[in-house]
Coordinates of C-alpha atoms in Angstrom, one line a residue:
M1 CA 14.4 -36.6 -13.2
G2 CA 16.6 -33.5 -14.8
I3 CA 14.4 -31.3 -15.8
A4 CA 12.6 -31.2 -12.3
I5 CA 15.9 -31.0 -10.3
C6 CA 16.6 -28.0 -12.9
I7 CA 13.5 -26.5 -12.2
I8 CA 13.6 -26.6 -8.4
I9 CA 17.4 -25.2 -8.5
G10 CA 16.0 -22.8 -11.2
M11 CA 12.9 -21.6 -8.0
A12 CA 15.4 -22.0 -5.7
I13 CA 17.9 -19.4 -7.2
G14 CA 15.1 -17.3 -7.8
F15 CA 14.1 -17.1 -4.2
I16 CA 17.4 -16.2 -3.5
V17 CA 17.5 -13.4 -5.8
M18 CA 14.0 -12.0 -4.9
F19 CA 14.8 -12.0 -1.2
S20 CA 18.3 -10.5 -1.5
I21 CA 16.2 -7.4 -3.3
A22 CA 13.9 -7.3 -1.0
S23 CA 16.4 -7.1 2.3
K24 CA 17.5 -3.6 0.8
N25 CA 13.6 -2.1 1.0
K26 CA 14.0 -1.5 4.4
S27 CA 14.6 2.2 3.9
V28 CA 10.8 3.1 4.0
R29 CA 9.0 3.8 8.0
K30 CA 5.3 3.4 8.5
Q31 CA 3.4 6.8 8.7
K32 CA 0.0 7.2 9.8
N33 CA -0.1 10.5 7.5
A34 CA 1.3 11.8 4.5
T35 CA 2.7 15.0 6.5
V36 CA 6.8 14.0 6.0
Y37 CA 5.9 14.0 1.9
T38 CA 3.7 17.0 2.2
R39 CA 5.0 21.2 2.8
P40 CA 2.6 22.6 5.1
G41 CA 0.0 24.9 3.3
S42 CA 1.0 23.3 -0.2
F43 CA -2.1 20.9 -0.4
V44 CA -6.0 22.8 0.6
V45 CA -9.1 20.1 -0.2
T46 CA -11.6 22.5 -1.7
G47 CA -14.8 20.0 -1.4
S48 CA -15.1 16.4 -1.5
Y49 CA -18.1 14.3 -2.3
D50 CA -18.8 10.6 -1.2
N51 CA -18.9 7.5 -3.4
F52 CA -21.0 4.8 -2.3
L53 CA -20.8 1.4 -3.8
Y54 CA -23.8 -0.2 -2.3
R55 CA -27.4 1.4 -1.9
N56 CA -27.3 1.0 2.1
V57 CA -26.0 4.1 2.9
D58 CA -25.9 4.9 7.1
K59 CA -25.6 8.9 7.8
T60 CA -24.4 9.7 11.0
P61 CA -23.1 13.4 11.8
K62 CA -19.8 15.0 11.6
S63 CA -18.0 15.1 15.1
K64 CA -16.5 19.3 15.6

């Protein structure tokens, strides 16, 4: 009985500490792209390729 109470108290203290640490991580705002983190002109894509996991690939034309 005493071990179960100690485990419950330990878990409660762990959750309190976890939520107090997680509440401090609210400074990040969601962004749709990485323009905030990169300088203009510092990142240029010179090549790209597609890796497909399965055999079925549907090709669609790129919009211009």
